[in-house]
Coordinates of C-alpha atoms in Angstrom, one line a residue:
M1 CA 57.6 101.0 145.2
A2 CA 61.2 100.1 145.7
L3 CA 63.9 102.7 144.9
G4 CA 65.7 100.1 142.8
R5 CA 67.0 96.5 142.9
V6 CA 70.4 96.3 144.6
M7 CA 72.8 93.4 144.8
V8 CA 74.8 93.9 148.1
M9 CA 78.1 92.0 148.2
M10 CA 78.0 90.6 151.8
S11 CA 81.4 89.4 153.0
G12 CA 80.2 88.3 156.4
G13 CA 81.7 91.3 158.0
V14 CA 80.0 94.2 159.9
D15 CA 80.5 96.8 157.1
S16 CA 78.6 94.9 154.4
S17 CA 76.0 93.7 157.0
V18 CA 75.2 97.4 157.8
A19 CA 75.3 98.4 154.2
A20 CA 72.6 95.8 153.4
A21 CA 70.5 96.9 156.4
L22 CA 70.7 100.6 155.5
L23 CA 69.7 100.0 152.0
H24 CA 66.9 97.7 153.0
E25 CA 65.6 100.3 155.6
T26 CA 65.8 103.1 152.9
G27 CA 63.5 101.3 150.6
Y28 CA 65.6 99.4 148.1
D29 CA 64.8 95.9 147.0
V30 CA 67.9 94.2 148.4
T31 CA 69.5 90.9 147.6
G32 CA 72.6 89.7 149.5
V33 CA 75.4 87.9 147.6
T34 CA 78.5 86.4 149.1
L35 CA 81.4 85.8 146.7
K36 CA 83.1 82.4 147.3
L37 CA 86.6 83.2 146.0
W38 CA 89.0 81.0 147.9
G39 CA 88.9 77.6 149.6
G40 CA 90.8 74.5 150.4
E41 CA 93.2 73.9 153.3
S42 CA 93.6 77.6 154.1
D43 CA 89.9 78.4 154.0
S44 CA 89.8 80.4 157.2
G45 CA 90.2 83.9 155.9
C46 CA 87.9 86.0 153.7
C47 CA 84.9 84.1 152.3
S48 CA 85.4 81.2 154.7
V49 CA 82.6 78.8 155.6
G50 CA 82.0 81.0 158.7
D51 CA 81.9 84.2 156.8
V52 CA 79.3 82.8 154.4
E53 CA 77.2 81.6 157.3
D54 CA 77.5 85.0 158.9
A55 CA 76.3 86.7 155.8
R56 CA 73.5 84.2 155.3
R57 CA 72.2 84.6 158.9
V58 CA 72.3 88.5 158.7
A59 CA 70.4 88.4 155.4
A60 CA 67.8 86.1 157.0
Q61 CA 67.5 88.5 160.0
L62 CA 66.9 91.4 157.5
G63 CA 64.4 89.3 155.5
I64 CA 66.3 89.5 152.3
P65 CA 67.3 86.8 149.8
H66 CA 70.9 85.5 150.0
Y67 CA 73.0 83.7 147.4
V68 CA 76.6 82.6 147.0
F69 CA 78.5 83.1 143.7
N70 CA 81.5 80.8 143.3
F71 CA 84.2 82.6 141.4
G72 CA 87.1 80.5 142.7
D73 CA 88.7 79.7 139.4
D74 CA 88.6 83.3 138.3
F75 CA 89.9 84.5 141.6
N76 CA 92.9 82.1 141.3
D77 CA 93.6 83.3 137.7
H78 CA 93.2 87.0 138.2
V79 CA 94.3 87.6 141.8
V80 CA 96.3 84.7 143.3
E81 CA 98.5 83.8 140.4
P82 CA 99.3 87.4 139.6
Y83 CA 100.1 87.9 143.3
V84 CA 102.6 85.0 143.3
A85 CA 104.2 86.2 140.0
A86 CA 104.6 89.7 141.2
Y87 CA 106.6 88.6 144.3
A88 CA 108.6 86.2 142.2
S89 CA 109.7 89.1 140.0
G90 CA 110.5 91.4 142.9
R91 CA 107.4 93.5 142.9
T92 CA 104.9 94.0 145.7
P93 CA 101.3 93.5 144.4
N94 CA 97.9 94.9 145.6
P95 CA 95.7 91.8 145.7
C96 CA 92.7 93.8 147.2
V97 CA 92.9 96.2 144.2
D98 CA 93.0 93.2 141.8
C99 CA 90.0 91.6 143.6
N100 CA 88.0 94.7 143.4
R101 CA 88.8 95.3 139.8
T102 CA 88.3 91.8 138.4
M103 CA 85.9 90.1 140.9
K104 CA 83.7 92.7 142.6
W105 CA 83.5 95.3 139.8
G106 CA 84.4 92.6 137.2
R107 CA 82.5 89.2 137.4
A108 CA 80.0 90.1 140.1
F109 CA 79.2 93.6 138.5
E110 CA 78.7 91.9 135.1
R111 CA 76.5 89.2 136.7
A112 CA 74.4 91.8 138.5
Q113 CA 73.7 93.6 135.2
K114 CA 72.7 90.3 133.5
L115 CA 70.3 89.5 136.4
G116 CA 68.6 92.9 136.1
F117 CA 69.9 94.6 139.2
D118 CA 70.0 98.5 139.1
F119 CA 72.9 98.8 141.5
V120 CA 75.6 96.9 143.3
A121 CA 76.7 97.9 146.8
T122 CA 79.5 97.0 149.2
G123 CA 80.6 97.8 152.7
H124 CA 83.7 99.9 151.5
H125 CA 84.5 103.0 153.5
A126 CA 84.4 105.4 150.5
R127 CA 81.7 107.6 148.9
V128 CA 80.1 108.2 145.5
V129 CA 79.7 111.9 145.0
Q130 CA 78.1 113.9 142.2
T131 CA 80.3 116.4 140.2
E132 CA 79.9 118.4 137.1
D133 CA 81.7 115.6 135.2
G134 CA 79.4 112.9 136.6
P135 CA 79.7 110.5 139.7
A136 CA 83.1 110.4 141.3
L137 CA 84.8 108.4 144.0
A138 CA 85.6 110.2 147.2
R139 CA 87.3 109.4 150.5
G140 CA 85.1 107.9 153.3
A141 CA 84.0 110.0 156.3
D142 CA 86.3 107.9 158.5
I143 CA 89.7 108.8 157.1
A144 CA 91.4 106.2 159.3
K145 CA 89.3 103.5 157.6
D146 CA 89.1 105.1 154.1
Q147 CA 89.3 102.5 151.3
S148 CA 89.1 104.7 148.2
Y149 CA 92.7 103.8 147.5
V150 CA 91.8 100.2 146.6
L151 CA 88.9 101.5 144.4
Y152 CA 90.9 104.0 142.5
M153 CA 90.2 102.4 139.1
L154 CA 86.4 103.0 139.3
G155 CA 85.1 105.5 136.8
P156 CA 81.7 107.2 136.2
G157 CA 80.3 104.1 134.4
E158 CA 80.8 101.8 137.4
L159 CA 80.0 104.5 140.0
A160 CA 76.7 105.4 138.4
R161 CA 75.6 101.9 139.4
T162 CA 77.4 101.7 142.7
L163 CA 76.2 102.4 146.2
L164 CA 78.5 102.7 149.2
P165 CA 76.2 103.2 152.2
V166 CA 78.8 103.1 155.0
G167 CA 81.1 105.7 153.4
E168 CA 79.2 108.4 155.3
L169 CA 79.8 106.8 158.7
T170 CA 82.8 106.2 160.9
K171 CA 83.7 102.6 161.9
E172 CA 82.3 103.1 165.4
E173 CA 79.0 104.4 164.0
V174 CA 78.8 101.3 161.8
R175 CA 79.4 99.1 164.8
E176 CA 76.9 101.0 166.9
L177 CA 74.3 100.6 164.2
A178 CA 75.0 96.9 164.0
R179 CA 74.6 96.6 167.8
T180 CA 71.3 98.6 167.7
L181 CA 70.0 96.2 165.0
G182 CA 71.3 93.2 166.9
L183 CA 73.4 92.0 163.9
R184 CA 75.6 89.0 164.7
T185 CA 78.5 90.7 163.0
A186 CA 78.5 93.8 165.3
S187 CA 81.6 92.9 167.2
K188 CA 83.3 90.7 164.5
R189 CA 87.0 91.4 164.2
E190 CA 88.1 92.8 160.9
S191 CA 90.9 91.1 158.9
M192 CA 93.9 93.2 158.0
D193 CA 95.7 90.4 156.2
V194 CA 95.6 89.2 152.6
C195 CA 92.4 87.2 152.5
F196 CA 93.8 84.0 151.0
I197 CA 96.9 83.8 153.2
T198 CA 96.1 82.5 156.7
R199 CA 98.3 79.7 157.9
G200 CA 102.0 80.3 158.0
G201 CA 101.8 83.8 156.5
R202 CA 103.1 85.2 153.3
E203 CA 106.5 83.6 153.4
A204 CA 105.0 80.1 153.8
F205 CA 102.4 80.8 151.1
L206 CA 104.9 82.0 148.6
G207 CA 107.5 79.4 149.6
A208 CA 105.2 76.6 148.5
R209 CA 104.7 78.3 145.1
I210 CA 108.0 79.9 144.3
P211 CA 111.3 77.9 144.0
R212 CA 113.7 78.8 146.7
R213 CA 116.9 80.6 145.7
D214 CA 119.5 81.6 148.3
G215 CA 121.1 85.0 148.1
A216 CA 123.0 87.7 149.9
I217 CA 121.8 90.7 151.9
V218 CA 124.1 93.6 151.3
D219 CA 124.4 97.2 152.6
T220 CA 124.3 100.2 150.3
R221 CA 128.1 100.0 149.8
G222 CA 127.8 96.4 148.6
A223 CA 129.2 94.7 151.7
Q224 CA 127.4 91.5 152.6
V225 CA 125.6 91.7 156.0
G226 CA 123.5 88.5 155.8
T227 CA 121.9 85.8 153.7
H228 CA 118.4 84.8 152.7
D229 CA 116.5 82.0 151.1
G230 CA 114.3 83.9 148.7
V231 CA 113.9 87.5 147.5
D232 CA 110.1 87.0 147.5
A233 CA 110.2 87.2 151.4
F234 CA 111.0 90.9 151.2
T235 CA 109.4 94.1 150.0
I236 CA 110.8 97.6 149.6
G237 CA 110.6 99.5 152.8
Q238 CA 110.5 96.5 155.0
R239 CA 112.2 96.8 158.4
R240 CA 111.2 93.8 160.5
G241 CA 112.3 90.3 159.8
L242 CA 115.4 91.1 157.8
G243 CA 117.6 88.6 159.7
V244 CA 120.5 91.1 160.0
A245 CA 122.1 92.7 163.1
V246 CA 124.0 95.8 162.2
G247 CA 123.1 98.1 165.1
A248 CA 121.1 100.9 163.6
R249 CA 117.7 100.2 162.0
R250 CA 117.9 99.0 158.4
Y251 CA 115.3 98.9 155.7
V252 CA 115.0 97.1 152.4
V253 CA 115.9 99.7 149.8
D254 CA 116.3 97.5 146.7
L255 CA 115.6 94.0 145.4
S256 CA 117.4 92.3 142.6
V257 CA 115.8 89.1 141.3
S258 CA 118.5 88.4 138.7
D259 CA 121.2 87.8 141.3
A260 CA 118.9 87.2 144.3
T261 CA 120.3 90.2 146.2
V262 CA 118.5 92.2 148.9
T263 CA 119.9 95.6 149.6
V264 CA 119.4 97.2 153.0
G265 CA 120.2 100.7 154.3
P266 CA 119.1 103.6 156.6
R267 CA 115.8 105.2 156.2
D268 CA 117.4 108.2 154.3
A269 CA 118.4 105.6 151.6
L270 CA 114.8 105.0 150.8
L271 CA 113.9 108.6 150.1
R272 CA 112.9 109.5 146.5
D273 CA 111.6 112.7 144.9
R274 CA 109.4 110.9 142.3
V275 CA 107.8 107.6 141.2
R276 CA 107.2 106.5 137.7
L277 CA 103.8 105.1 136.8
R278 CA 102.9 102.2 134.5
E279 CA 99.4 101.3 133.6
A280 CA 98.2 104.8 134.4
H281 CA 94.4 105.0 134.6
F282 CA 92.8 108.4 135.1
V283 CA 89.1 108.6 135.3
R284 CA 89.2 112.5 135.5
T285 CA 92.1 115.0 134.9
P286 CA 94.1 115.5 138.1
P287 CA 94.8 119.1 139.1
T288 CA 98.3 120.5 138.7
D289 CA 98.8 120.3 142.4
M290 CA 97.3 117.1 143.7
L291 CA 97.5 114.7 146.6
V292 CA 98.8 111.1 146.2
Q293 CA 98.5 108.0 148.4
T294 CA 101.0 105.3 147.9
R295 CA 99.9 102.6 150.5
A296 CA 96.6 101.3 151.4
H297 CA 96.7 102.6 154.9
G298 CA 99.1 105.5 154.3
S299 CA 98.5 109.2 154.4
V300 CA 98.4 111.5 151.3
T301 CA 101.2 113.9 150.3
P302 CA 101.3 116.8 147.8
A303 CA 102.7 116.0 144.4
R304 CA 102.5 116.9 140.7
L305 CA 102.1 114.7 137.6
I306 CA 104.9 115.4 135.1
G307 CA 104.6 113.0 132.1
R308 CA 104.7 109.5 133.6
D309 CA 106.2 110.7 136.9
V310 CA 104.5 111.6 140.1
V311 CA 106.9 114.2 141.5
F312 CA 106.6 114.7 145.3
A313 CA 106.6 118.1 146.9
T314 CA 109.1 116.7 149.5
P315 CA 111.1 113.4 149.1
Q316 CA 109.1 110.3 150.2
P317 CA 110.1 106.7 151.1
R318 CA 110.5 104.7 147.9
V319 CA 107.2 103.3 146.6
A320 CA 107.6 99.5 146.1
P321 CA 107.3 98.5 142.5
G322 CA 103.8 97.0 142.0
Q323 CA 102.1 99.3 144.5
V324 CA 99.2 101.5 143.5
V325 CA 99.7 105.3 143.5
A326 CA 96.3 106.8 143.8
C327 CA 95.8 110.5 142.9
Y328 CA 93.3 112.9 144.5
D329 CA 91.8 116.3 143.9
G330 CA 91.0 117.1 147.5
D331 CA 88.9 114.2 148.6
V332 CA 87.9 113.1 145.0
C333 CA 90.0 110.3 143.5
C334 CA 91.1 111.0 139.9
G335 CA 92.6 107.5 139.3
G336 CA 96.3 106.6 139.4
G337 CA 98.7 103.9 138.3
I338 CA 101.2 101.3 139.4
A339 CA 104.7 102.1 140.6
A340 CA 107.2 101.1 138.1

């Protein structure tokens, strides 16, 4: 008798392929589902025709059913448009967080429940652990690949019906398993870019959607050191591609959409002792002394939560408005919020 019916979200990559294989081998009744989220001229990133075919062929090799759910309109409304709007207003969004929240543990999670699945599963490098307060999200075994940051919003309700099979493995162990099983995705390169931006990069993607407005690049004293053709091409903390030559390294330390001004300065000018949260979402009470992560591939740093402010133990580079601040009790994620 099967351990339960599982809908595995198969992206066409090695992690979700191995997740499906592990669950099938363990004794679950597994069905693979690929979410078709983005298409058109730029359809060469995540959920491309090639990715769908890779997922389908892996499912066939494992002997499990495979289906495609087309959520393109919802993805545009809940991920792509907010992404564009954020940059237009000088914020730096987290599209992977929005996709996980609204698509994977939104539309797909809801459909899985309606179809009678007991669990959903993905290939995220994170773990579901049992605590006295119910299931909790924890860091994956491979800290270098940990993805708990982009799942910070998941609470006990979602986690009770979520399986994350590769969270206990390192990336190399995942690839070795895929090679042992002969999966076609074993050596497939993983994408580190925003899935719906492929040709021309972020600047070209946003440039086609946000009206151009020239402005000045100034230093921290207000002296002009360059010009630009759109604030949306910059993000707080950016060092490369500034288009200014002032000798020492300079970073973007502030953005002003109202007058189209980009302020650059030395790294010290980026340092802050705190960040204010908006849309705080805590699934469990964080400890007094906690750890926080402010970038998807960043490290954690000690901090305290005082009111709406996360106060760092030592000054940290400014968190770009719009970025997630994920809070941890050791390896367990307590939730977090969005940098104001």
